[in-house]
Short mmCIF file of C-alpha atoms in Angstrom, two decimals:
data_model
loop_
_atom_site.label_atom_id
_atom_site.label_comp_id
_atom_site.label_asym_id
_atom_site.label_seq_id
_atom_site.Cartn_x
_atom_site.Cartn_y
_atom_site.Cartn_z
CA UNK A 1 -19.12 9.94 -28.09
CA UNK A 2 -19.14 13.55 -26.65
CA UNK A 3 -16.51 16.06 -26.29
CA UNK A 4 -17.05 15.74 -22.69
CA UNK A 5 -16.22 12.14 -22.77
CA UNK A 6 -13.13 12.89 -24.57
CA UNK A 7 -12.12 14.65 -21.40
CA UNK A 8 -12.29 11.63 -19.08
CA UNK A 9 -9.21 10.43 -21.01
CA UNK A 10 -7.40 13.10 -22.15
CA UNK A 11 -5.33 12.85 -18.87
CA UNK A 12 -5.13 9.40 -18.43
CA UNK A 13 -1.73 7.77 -19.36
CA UNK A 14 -2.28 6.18 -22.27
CA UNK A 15 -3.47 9.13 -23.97
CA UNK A 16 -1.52 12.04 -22.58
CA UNK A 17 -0.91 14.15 -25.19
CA UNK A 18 -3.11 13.09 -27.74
CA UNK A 19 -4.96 16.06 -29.36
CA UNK A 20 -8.60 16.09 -28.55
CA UNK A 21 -9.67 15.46 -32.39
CA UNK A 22 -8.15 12.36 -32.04
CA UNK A 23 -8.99 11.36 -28.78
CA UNK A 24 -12.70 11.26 -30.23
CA UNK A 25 -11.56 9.49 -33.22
CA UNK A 26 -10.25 6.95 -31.11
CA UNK A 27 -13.85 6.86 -28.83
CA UNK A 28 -15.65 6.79 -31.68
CA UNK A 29 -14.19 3.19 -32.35
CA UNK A 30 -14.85 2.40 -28.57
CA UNK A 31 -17.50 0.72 -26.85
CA UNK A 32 -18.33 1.66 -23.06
CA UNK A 33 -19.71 -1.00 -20.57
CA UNK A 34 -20.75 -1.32 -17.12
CA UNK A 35 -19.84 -4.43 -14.90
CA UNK A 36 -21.31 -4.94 -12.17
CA UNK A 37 -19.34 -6.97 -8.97
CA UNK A 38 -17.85 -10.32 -9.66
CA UNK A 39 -18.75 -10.29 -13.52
CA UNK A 40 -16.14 -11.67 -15.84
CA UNK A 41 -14.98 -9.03 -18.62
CA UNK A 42 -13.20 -11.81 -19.89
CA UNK A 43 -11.65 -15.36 -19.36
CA UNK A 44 -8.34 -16.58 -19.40
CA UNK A 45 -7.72 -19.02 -22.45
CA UNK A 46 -10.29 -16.58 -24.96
CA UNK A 47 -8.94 -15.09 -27.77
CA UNK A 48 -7.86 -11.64 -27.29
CA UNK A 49 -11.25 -9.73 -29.20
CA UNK A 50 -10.16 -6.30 -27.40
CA UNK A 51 -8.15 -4.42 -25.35
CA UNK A 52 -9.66 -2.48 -22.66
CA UNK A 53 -9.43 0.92 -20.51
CA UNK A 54 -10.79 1.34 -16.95
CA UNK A 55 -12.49 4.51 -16.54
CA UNK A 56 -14.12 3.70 -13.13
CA UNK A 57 -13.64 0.96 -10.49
CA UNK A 58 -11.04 -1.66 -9.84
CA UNK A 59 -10.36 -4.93 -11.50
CA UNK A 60 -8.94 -8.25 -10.28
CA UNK A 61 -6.72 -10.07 -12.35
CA UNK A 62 -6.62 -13.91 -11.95
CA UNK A 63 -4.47 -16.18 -13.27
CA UNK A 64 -5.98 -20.32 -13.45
CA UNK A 65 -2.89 -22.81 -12.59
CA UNK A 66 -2.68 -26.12 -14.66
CA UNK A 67 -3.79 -28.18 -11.38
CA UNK A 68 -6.73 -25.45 -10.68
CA UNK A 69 -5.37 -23.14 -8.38
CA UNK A 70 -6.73 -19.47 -8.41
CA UNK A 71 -3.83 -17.07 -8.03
CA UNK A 72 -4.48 -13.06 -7.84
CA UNK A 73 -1.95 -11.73 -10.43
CA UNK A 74 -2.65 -7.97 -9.54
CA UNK A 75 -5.34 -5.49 -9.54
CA UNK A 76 -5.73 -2.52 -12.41
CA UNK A 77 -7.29 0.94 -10.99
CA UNK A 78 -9.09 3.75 -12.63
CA UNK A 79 -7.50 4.58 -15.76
CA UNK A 80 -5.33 1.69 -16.39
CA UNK A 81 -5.37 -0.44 -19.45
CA UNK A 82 -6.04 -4.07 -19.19
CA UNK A 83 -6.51 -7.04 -21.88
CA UNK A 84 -3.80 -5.96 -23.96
CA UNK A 85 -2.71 -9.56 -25.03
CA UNK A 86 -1.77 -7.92 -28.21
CA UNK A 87 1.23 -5.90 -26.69
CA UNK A 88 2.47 -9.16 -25.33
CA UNK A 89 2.33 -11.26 -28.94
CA UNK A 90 -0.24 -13.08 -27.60
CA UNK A 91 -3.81 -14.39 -29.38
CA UNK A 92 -5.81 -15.49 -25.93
CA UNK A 93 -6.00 -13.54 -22.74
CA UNK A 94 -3.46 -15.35 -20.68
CA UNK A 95 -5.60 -14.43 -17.47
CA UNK A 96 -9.12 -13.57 -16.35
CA UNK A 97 -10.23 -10.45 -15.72
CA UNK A 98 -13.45 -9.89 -12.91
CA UNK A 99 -14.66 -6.42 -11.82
CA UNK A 100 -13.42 -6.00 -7.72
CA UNK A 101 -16.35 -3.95 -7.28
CA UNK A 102 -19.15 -2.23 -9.76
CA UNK A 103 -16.98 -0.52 -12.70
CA UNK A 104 -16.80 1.41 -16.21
CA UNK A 105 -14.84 0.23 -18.91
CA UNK A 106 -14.12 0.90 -22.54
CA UNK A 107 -12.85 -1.44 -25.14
CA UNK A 108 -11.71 -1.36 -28.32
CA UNK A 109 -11.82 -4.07 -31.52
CA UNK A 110 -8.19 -5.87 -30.97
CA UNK A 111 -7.92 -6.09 -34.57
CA UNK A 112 -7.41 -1.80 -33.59
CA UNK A 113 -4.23 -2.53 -31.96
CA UNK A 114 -1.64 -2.01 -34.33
CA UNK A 115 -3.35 0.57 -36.24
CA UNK A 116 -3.56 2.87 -32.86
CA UNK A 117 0.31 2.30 -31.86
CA UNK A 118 0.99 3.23 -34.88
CA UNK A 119 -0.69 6.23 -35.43
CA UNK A 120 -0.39 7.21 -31.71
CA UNK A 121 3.02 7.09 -30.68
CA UNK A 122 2.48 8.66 -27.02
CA UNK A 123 -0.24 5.47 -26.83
CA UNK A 124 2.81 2.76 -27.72
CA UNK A 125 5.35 4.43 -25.32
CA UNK A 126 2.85 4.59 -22.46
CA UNK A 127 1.73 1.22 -23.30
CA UNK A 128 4.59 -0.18 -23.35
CA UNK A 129 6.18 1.29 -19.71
CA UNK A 130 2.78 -0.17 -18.76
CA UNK A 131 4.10 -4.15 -19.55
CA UNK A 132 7.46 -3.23 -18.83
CA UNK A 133 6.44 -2.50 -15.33
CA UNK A 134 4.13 -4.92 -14.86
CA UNK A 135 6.62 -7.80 -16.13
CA UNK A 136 8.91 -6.41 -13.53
CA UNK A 137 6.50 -6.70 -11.05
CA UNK A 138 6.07 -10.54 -11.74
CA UNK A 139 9.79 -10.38 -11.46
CA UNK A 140 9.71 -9.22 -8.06
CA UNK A 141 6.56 -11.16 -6.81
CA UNK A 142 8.72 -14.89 -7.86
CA UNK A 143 11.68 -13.44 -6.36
CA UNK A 144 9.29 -12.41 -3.19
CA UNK A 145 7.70 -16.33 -3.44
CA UNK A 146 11.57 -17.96 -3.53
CA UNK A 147 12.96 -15.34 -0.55
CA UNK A 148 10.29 -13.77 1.91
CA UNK A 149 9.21 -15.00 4.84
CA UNK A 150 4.99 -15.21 4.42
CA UNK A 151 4.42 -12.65 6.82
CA UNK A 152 6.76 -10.28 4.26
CA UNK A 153 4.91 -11.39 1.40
CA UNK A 154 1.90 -10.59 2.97
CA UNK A 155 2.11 -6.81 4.65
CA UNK A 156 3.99 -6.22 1.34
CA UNK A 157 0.53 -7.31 -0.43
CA UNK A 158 -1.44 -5.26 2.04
CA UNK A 159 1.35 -1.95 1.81
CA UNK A 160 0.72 -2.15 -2.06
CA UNK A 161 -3.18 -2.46 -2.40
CA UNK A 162 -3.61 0.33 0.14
CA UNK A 163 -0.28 2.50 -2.15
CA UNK A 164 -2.43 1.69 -4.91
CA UNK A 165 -6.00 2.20 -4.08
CA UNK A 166 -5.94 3.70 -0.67
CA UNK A 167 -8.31 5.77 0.94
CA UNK A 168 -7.89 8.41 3.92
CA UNK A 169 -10.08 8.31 6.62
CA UNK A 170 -10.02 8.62 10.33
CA UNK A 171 -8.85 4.97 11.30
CA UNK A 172 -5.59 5.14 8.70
CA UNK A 173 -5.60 4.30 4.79
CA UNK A 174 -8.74 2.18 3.97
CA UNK A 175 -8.27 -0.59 0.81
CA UNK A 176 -10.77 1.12 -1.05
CA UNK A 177 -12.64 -1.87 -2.91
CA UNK A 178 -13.92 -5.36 -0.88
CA UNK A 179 -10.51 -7.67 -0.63
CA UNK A 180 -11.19 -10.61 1.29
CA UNK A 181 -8.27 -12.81 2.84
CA UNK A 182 -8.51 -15.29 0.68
CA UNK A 183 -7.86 -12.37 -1.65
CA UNK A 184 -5.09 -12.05 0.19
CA UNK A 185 -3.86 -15.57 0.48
CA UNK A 186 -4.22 -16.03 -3.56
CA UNK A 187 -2.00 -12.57 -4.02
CA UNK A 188 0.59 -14.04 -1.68
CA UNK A 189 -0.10 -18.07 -2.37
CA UNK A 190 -0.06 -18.83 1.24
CA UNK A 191 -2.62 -20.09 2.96
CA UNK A 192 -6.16 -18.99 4.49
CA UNK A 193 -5.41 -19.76 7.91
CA UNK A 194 -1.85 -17.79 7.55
CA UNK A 195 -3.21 -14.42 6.44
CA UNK A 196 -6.27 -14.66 9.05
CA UNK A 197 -3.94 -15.41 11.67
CA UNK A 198 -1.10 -13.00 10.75
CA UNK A 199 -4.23 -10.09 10.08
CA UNK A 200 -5.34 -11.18 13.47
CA UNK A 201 -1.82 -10.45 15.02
CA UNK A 202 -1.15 -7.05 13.43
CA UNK A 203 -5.29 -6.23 14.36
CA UNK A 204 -3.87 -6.61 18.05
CA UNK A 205 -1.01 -4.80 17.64
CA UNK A 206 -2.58 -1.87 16.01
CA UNK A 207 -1.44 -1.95 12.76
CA UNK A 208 -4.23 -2.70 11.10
CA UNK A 209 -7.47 -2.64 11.29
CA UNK A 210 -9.87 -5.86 9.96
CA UNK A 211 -13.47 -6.54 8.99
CA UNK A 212 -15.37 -8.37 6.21
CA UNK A 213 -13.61 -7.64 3.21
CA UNK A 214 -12.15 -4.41 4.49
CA UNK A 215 -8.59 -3.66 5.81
CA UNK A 216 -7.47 -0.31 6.90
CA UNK A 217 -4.03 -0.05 7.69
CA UNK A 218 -3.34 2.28 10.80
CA UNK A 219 0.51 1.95 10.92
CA UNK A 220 2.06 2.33 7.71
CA UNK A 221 5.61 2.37 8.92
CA UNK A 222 5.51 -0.56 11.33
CA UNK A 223 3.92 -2.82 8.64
CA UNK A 224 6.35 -1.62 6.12
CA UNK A 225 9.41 -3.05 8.91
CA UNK A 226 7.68 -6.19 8.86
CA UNK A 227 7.63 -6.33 5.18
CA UNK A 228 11.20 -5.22 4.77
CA UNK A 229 12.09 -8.27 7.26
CA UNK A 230 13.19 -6.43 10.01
CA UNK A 231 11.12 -7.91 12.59
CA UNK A 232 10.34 -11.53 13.58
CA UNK A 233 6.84 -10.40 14.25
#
């Protein structure tokens, strides 16, 4: 790979401060891919071949229940790495991983893994606030399931996809890849009819803002009371 491609990552987390000799050392063990929209990059159950970096696009991460049942474990933004089953101990991928809307990604042999931590220190530590924060975040999501009211669970879903991937524009902050509700309900494991009615509500109230597989939320604040539980909205 090019120099310039060594640039896209130089300032993504993973590998700040990584001199740029290495950095194309480390792309020239790297494959790049394009996915287009609702293509599986891989599948939960599969042994863990790679871990991967997002260099463009969003990804949605979906966990398969014993009885079936789709749940949306979280979604990983532009320069973000994903797959890493190997930081957990882990031989399969314990989730499956399908491109929100038409992305980039690189990947590297998994076999690569401890080799790279090694060698990269910067890579481990950044690697491993990564799962630290992410474990923490399942922390708080079963704590949200066991405590929150739904309508909590679910303007705190909304709050953080728009924190996370939101867009400015004239109506408010625009969720800037297409999340449908039943996005929504499998991020929040309520029901269909819930979030449609409870989007519905806030849509007359003015807080957001609701078509096909777009949400813009208009007022930030007032959802945020509602998913603090400070309203019986």
């Amino acid at each position: 790979m090019s120099l310039l491609d060594a640039s896209l990552i130089a300032d993504v987390p993973p590998f700040r401060g990584i001199e740029r000799e290495n950095l194309v050392a480390l792309l020239s063990n790297a494959r790049s891919e394009r996915y287009e929209i609702g293509r599986t990059i891989f599948s939960q159950g599969e042994a863990a071949h790679s871990f991967f970096l997002l260099l463009d696009g969003h990804i949605r991460v979906v966990k398969v229940t014993p009885d079936g049942e789709q749940v949306i474990a979280r979604y990983i933004s532009s320069g973000e790495l994903f797959g890493i089953a190997q930081a957990l101990g882990l031989d399969c991928y314990p989730a499956n991983a399908v491109a929100a809307v038409d992305c980039v990604v690189l990947s590297w042999p998994g076999s690569l893994w401890t080799t790279i931590t090694e060698k990269y220190p910067t890579f481990a530590t950044n690697t491993y606030r990564t799962v630290g924060a992410r474990l923490q975040d399942a922390q708080d999501r079963i704590v949200e399931m066991a405590t929150e009211r739904v309508e909590q669970r679910v303007a705190n879903a909304v709050l953080k996809l728009a924190n996370q991937t939101g867009r400015k524009t004239d109506d408010g902050i625009l969720i800037d890849f297409p999340i449908s509700r039943q996005d929504i309900s499998e991020m929040t494991g309520t029901t269909l009819h819930t979030v449609s009615r409870l989007l519905s509500t806030w849509e007359n109230e003015g807080l957001v803002k609701s078509q096909r597989k777009k949400i813009t939320v208009t007022e930030g604040h007032k959802l945020a009371v509602i998913a603090a539980g400070k309203s019986d909205s």
